[in-house]
């Protein structure tokens, strides 16, 4: 599927990328409507009360005096801007009250009506349309669950190495994190990544992979279970903050688990006696650096060669039927069809960024 970014100019993409922000209301529609209806009724009651207590300042063309029913009637036709003119303010202070209080209340109530109609009718229709278009477009994309520090790095590297930014879907319960994701060019979905609906909105059925970068392992397990239930074939990569939870996450359905504390500890320990290993390892893993560690199939001209004899890059390991083979294992180190090579290569993107 052709990338949307390839079809747009850089300027057009910069304009559009802020439009791919889909948010869920924190409160239910019924609760929002109830609060707004209560506000309208309160304002209407205050208008009725003011007219009733100031009824001496009004004149009724029908019988000359204003009853409570007349006060309710006048409040309703005033708020709705009908204004038949049969009951009018005649006292100076009544006209001031009408101008300075009742008229602003009228506008405020209309703003509530218009805003509600926009939010629950026009905006909902527009959001549904955009969401449907999003589902149709998304395919072979990557979903990032959690946009904290780890999620941000994962999304950035994914956008540089694997797919284009508009094919990275970020799901986070924080509205600010979702807005940040949209500002960076990703698709942001505001919601709980363990819920079926939000994952389906993210096009999980057609996703290439899911990255679970949450700050709690129990939440990550729930997300992995939900993802695996919806799409049994999608690749799931998850953080595992505690070593004891690695097995649990694997049993839940994660294909790969990454223990950040353990990886960080290895690098810290090596940095005590080594000066450059940490820097080089980061170079290998970061898309913007000069070198890259890639996983690839052998090329036709490499078959039968010793892994140390490949011409493009430096092969550091072979994986054959899931078993790792090092460069010093004699005949086993010769490349065969079906092998997977781990190769250190020059990174063109890193060279350009220097």
XYZ file of C-alpha atoms in Angstrom:
354
model
C 0.000 0.000 0.000
C 1.465 3.329 -1.042
C 2.362 5.601 1.823
C 0.194 8.670 2.256
C 3.269 10.748 2.878
C 4.674 9.820 -0.526
C 1.494 11.139 -2.150
C 1.652 14.502 -0.381
C 4.175 17.261 -0.539
C 5.984 18.088 2.672
C 3.875 21.214 3.077
C 0.615 19.366 2.577
C 1.680 16.691 5.040
C 2.580 19.296 7.667
C -0.900 20.789 7.309
C -2.708 17.469 7.509
C -0.859 15.731 10.262
C -2.624 17.738 12.976
C -5.983 16.507 11.716
C -5.370 12.877 12.624
C -6.310 13.298 16.282
C -9.252 11.228 17.397
C -10.426 11.633 20.968
C -12.987 9.950 23.160
C -15.101 11.960 25.600
C -14.050 11.321 29.204
C -17.688 11.509 30.375
C -20.597 9.637 28.838
C -22.897 11.408 26.379
C -25.842 11.011 28.775
C -23.928 12.694 31.616
C -22.839 15.603 29.424
C -26.406 16.145 28.179
C -27.758 15.973 31.732
C -25.309 18.625 32.946
C -26.097 20.957 30.079
C -29.843 20.482 30.504
C -29.476 21.275 34.211
C -27.557 24.457 33.325
C -30.308 25.547 30.894
C -33.041 24.868 33.446
C -31.131 26.779 36.125
C -30.705 29.800 33.857
C -34.348 29.652 32.801
C -35.458 29.449 36.423
C -33.329 32.485 37.286
C -34.942 34.484 34.457
C -38.432 33.478 35.627
C -37.556 34.438 39.209
C -36.238 37.875 38.191
C -39.302 38.625 36.064
C -41.638 37.446 38.827
C -39.992 39.515 41.569
C -39.801 42.527 39.234
C -43.302 42.036 37.802
C -44.298 45.602 38.752
C -41.858 46.853 36.145
C -43.673 44.948 33.345
C -46.952 45.674 31.636
C -49.323 43.028 30.235
C -51.459 44.335 27.369
C -54.104 41.692 28.131
C -55.079 42.427 31.739
C -52.612 45.021 32.960
C -50.763 42.864 35.520
C -48.163 40.058 35.364
C -48.972 36.732 37.023
C -46.557 33.850 37.676
C -47.801 32.125 34.535
C -47.116 35.346 32.655
C -43.581 35.358 34.100
C -42.971 31.817 32.840
C -44.495 32.717 29.463
C -42.392 35.876 29.123
C -39.194 34.037 30.109
C -39.800 31.357 27.473
C -40.612 33.714 24.582
C -37.704 35.960 25.577
C -35.188 33.109 25.703
C -36.437 31.754 22.376
C -36.355 35.287 20.859
C -40.013 35.039 19.776
C -41.047 38.300 21.481
C -44.736 38.873 20.720
C -44.689 42.266 22.488
C -47.779 41.602 24.612
C -45.734 41.816 27.838
C -43.013 44.457 27.913
C -40.726 46.081 30.497
C -41.894 49.610 31.210
C -39.768 50.586 34.220
C -36.243 51.849 33.604
C -34.619 49.343 35.964
C -36.594 46.485 34.335
C -35.235 47.462 30.952
C -31.713 47.549 32.363
C -32.162 44.093 33.862
C -33.442 42.833 30.521
C -30.476 44.352 28.692
C -27.706 43.457 31.149
C -28.859 40.081 32.470
C -31.675 38.445 30.511
C -30.187 39.154 27.058
C -26.756 37.632 27.942
C -28.564 34.623 29.455
C -30.483 34.237 26.177
C -27.216 34.156 24.189
C -25.586 31.785 26.669
C -28.465 29.310 26.407
C -28.318 29.450 22.627
C -24.580 28.806 22.763
C -25.291 25.702 24.871
C -27.863 24.498 22.319
C -25.598 25.170 19.345
C -22.534 23.654 21.053
C -24.475 20.551 21.999
C -25.812 20.152 18.479
C -22.302 20.522 17.083
C -20.737 18.103 19.547
C -23.341 15.364 19.370
C -24.444 15.710 15.760
C -22.024 17.446 13.410
C -18.802 16.606 15.256
C -19.869 12.994 15.801
C -20.729 12.576 12.137
C -17.417 14.146 11.137
C -15.455 12.030 13.602
C -17.165 8.850 12.431
C -16.410 9.759 8.824
C -12.756 10.409 9.586
C -12.525 7.241 11.687
C -13.980 5.141 8.863
C -11.535 6.676 6.383
C -8.737 5.958 8.829
C -9.729 2.277 9.132
C -9.854 1.961 5.348
C -6.407 3.491 4.898
C -4.505 1.787 7.692
C -2.778 -1.442 6.748
C 0.541 -2.976 7.777
C 0.913 -0.191 10.350
C 2.361 -0.215 13.872
C 0.338 0.463 17.017
C 2.132 1.935 20.046
C 0.253 1.471 23.325
C 1.519 4.079 25.760
C 3.273 7.336 24.881
C 5.521 7.839 27.883
C 9.281 8.135 27.573
C 9.740 4.591 26.228
C 6.731 4.860 23.924
C 7.978 8.126 22.434
C 11.381 6.641 21.633
C 9.766 3.491 20.219
C 7.409 5.536 18.024
C 10.254 7.738 16.762
C 12.497 4.800 15.880
C 9.573 2.932 14.293
C 8.777 5.977 12.139
C 12.417 6.147 11.007
C 13.092 2.433 10.514
C 9.852 0.589 9.809
C 6.919 2.708 8.600
C 6.177 6.360 7.880
C 4.889 8.556 10.755
C 1.263 8.556 9.562
C 1.331 4.756 9.796
C 2.202 4.843 13.490
C -0.919 4.781 15.684
C -0.448 5.891 19.283
C -3.002 4.920 21.941
C -2.758 6.621 25.320
C -5.117 7.463 28.176
C -3.557 10.929 28.528
C -5.095 13.605 26.320
C -1.856 15.619 26.354
C 0.177 12.602 25.248
C -2.247 12.017 22.387
C -1.959 15.666 21.320
C 1.834 15.381 21.465
C 1.671 12.295 19.258
C -0.499 14.120 16.718
C 1.908 17.081 16.698
C 4.718 14.669 15.797
C 2.776 13.380 12.812
C 1.446 10.140 14.299
C -2.201 9.130 14.574
C -3.332 9.689 18.148
C -6.222 7.816 19.764
C -7.331 8.895 23.210
C -8.438 5.916 25.265
C -7.479 2.857 27.284
C -5.318 0.558 25.099
C -6.763 -2.524 26.822
C -10.261 -1.834 25.471
C -11.441 -3.737 22.400
C -13.109 -0.702 20.804
C -10.065 1.566 20.801
C -7.853 -1.242 19.440
C -10.323 -1.922 16.638
C -10.431 1.817 15.889
C -6.646 1.600 15.542
C -7.072 -1.068 12.845
C -5.582 -3.885 14.908
C -6.938 -6.534 12.534
C -4.641 -5.203 9.761
C -1.703 -4.042 11.906
C 1.856 -5.170 11.298
C 2.897 -5.073 14.948
C 1.920 -3.761 18.369
C 4.370 -2.165 20.799
C 3.227 -2.225 24.424
C 5.171 0.499 26.236
C 3.153 0.923 29.418
C 4.627 1.775 32.811
C 3.023 -1.169 34.640
C 3.426 -4.854 33.818
C -0.098 -5.753 34.981
C -1.555 -3.227 32.525
C 0.759 -4.558 29.810
C -0.454 -8.132 30.395
C -4.071 -7.020 29.996
C -3.255 -5.176 26.756
C -1.336 -8.169 25.368
C -4.232 -10.512 26.162
C -6.725 -8.188 24.483
C -4.537 -7.684 21.404
C -3.900 -11.403 21.021
C -7.624 -12.144 21.352
C -8.487 -9.706 18.530
C -5.572 -10.568 16.226
C -3.878 -13.927 16.911
C -1.217 -13.342 14.234
C 0.011 -9.793 14.919
C 3.521 -9.424 16.327
C 3.532 -8.091 19.903
C 6.585 -6.491 21.500
C 6.213 -5.509 25.149
C 8.248 -3.898 27.887
C 8.743 -6.051 30.988
C 9.780 -3.967 33.967
C 10.197 -6.948 36.305
C 12.057 -10.107 35.285
C 9.405 -12.224 36.983
C 6.817 -10.865 34.546
C 8.663 -11.821 31.366
C 7.229 -15.336 31.451
C 3.737 -14.017 32.217
C 3.842 -11.628 29.268
C 5.046 -14.421 26.985
C 2.219 -16.665 28.184
C -0.252 -13.822 27.582
C 0.855 -13.668 23.939
C 3.854 -11.337 23.662
C 6.320 -12.487 20.977
C 9.219 -10.449 22.339
C 9.740 -8.876 25.759
C 12.258 -6.133 26.440
C 13.457 -5.670 30.068
C 14.655 -2.030 30.150
C 16.180 -2.236 33.626
C 18.216 -5.291 32.678
C 19.432 -3.793 29.399
C 20.331 -0.550 31.139
C 22.173 -2.463 33.850
C 24.289 -4.318 31.286
C 25.337 -1.054 29.644
C 26.091 0.586 32.984
C 28.264 -2.326 34.075
C 30.191 -2.363 30.784
C 30.760 1.391 31.009
C 32.840 0.887 34.160
C 35.679 -0.893 32.386
C 34.944 0.043 28.756
C 34.788 3.536 27.316
C 33.091 3.122 23.943
C 30.894 -0.002 24.033
C 27.817 1.845 25.283
C 28.145 4.499 22.610
C 28.574 1.884 19.865
C 25.615 -0.214 21.027
C 23.420 2.893 20.957
C 24.756 3.627 17.468
C 23.666 0.177 16.334
C 20.146 0.586 17.682
C 19.439 4.194 16.739
C 18.201 4.994 13.241
C 19.965 8.351 13.018
C 23.492 7.027 13.711
C 26.221 5.982 11.235
C 25.907 2.220 11.666
C 22.922 -0.087 11.961
C 22.356 -3.652 13.124
C 20.005 -5.283 10.625
C 18.348 -8.675 10.398
C 18.066 -10.003 6.863
C 18.003 -13.067 4.635
C 21.224 -14.023 2.814
C 21.716 -12.797 -0.743
C 22.235 -15.365 -3.540
C 25.965 -14.596 -3.847
C 26.452 -15.152 -0.096
C 25.157 -18.732 0.016
C 27.936 -21.212 0.812
C 30.300 -18.499 2.046
C 31.635 -18.254 5.559
C 29.740 -15.534 7.389
C 33.004 -13.579 7.736
C 33.331 -13.430 3.950
C 30.237 -11.407 3.079
C 31.041 -8.266 1.114
C 28.351 -5.912 2.357
C 28.578 -5.297 6.082
C 29.893 -7.502 8.875
C 27.910 -10.599 9.835
C 28.003 -11.134 13.607
C 25.602 -14.058 13.963
C 23.490 -16.550 12.031
C 20.120 -17.819 13.193
C 19.302 -21.252 11.749
C 16.045 -22.928 12.798
C 15.927 -20.643 15.822
C 19.459 -21.564 16.964
C 22.226 -18.938 17.055
C 25.538 -19.675 15.284
C 28.657 -17.600 15.874
C 31.418 -16.768 13.391
C 33.901 -19.318 14.828
C 31.847 -22.510 14.480
C 33.573 -23.920 11.398
C 31.271 -25.406 8.746
C 28.219 -24.270 10.675
C 29.338 -20.690 10.013
C 28.781 -21.151 6.285
C 25.631 -19.438 5.117
C 22.761 -21.624 3.978
C 19.436 -20.916 2.361
C 16.813 -20.119 4.993
C 19.324 -18.614 7.424
C 18.747 -15.248 9.073
C 21.819 -13.013 9.284
C 22.543 -10.325 11.857
C 24.696 -7.822 10.001
C 26.328 -4.529 10.962
C 26.000 -2.182 7.991
C 26.602 1.467 7.225
C 23.430 3.448 7.832
C 22.655 5.786 4.889
C 20.198 7.786 6.973
C 22.806 8.295 9.673
C 25.408 9.422 7.160
C 23.001 12.037 5.768
C 22.229 13.415 9.202
C 25.845 14.127 10.020
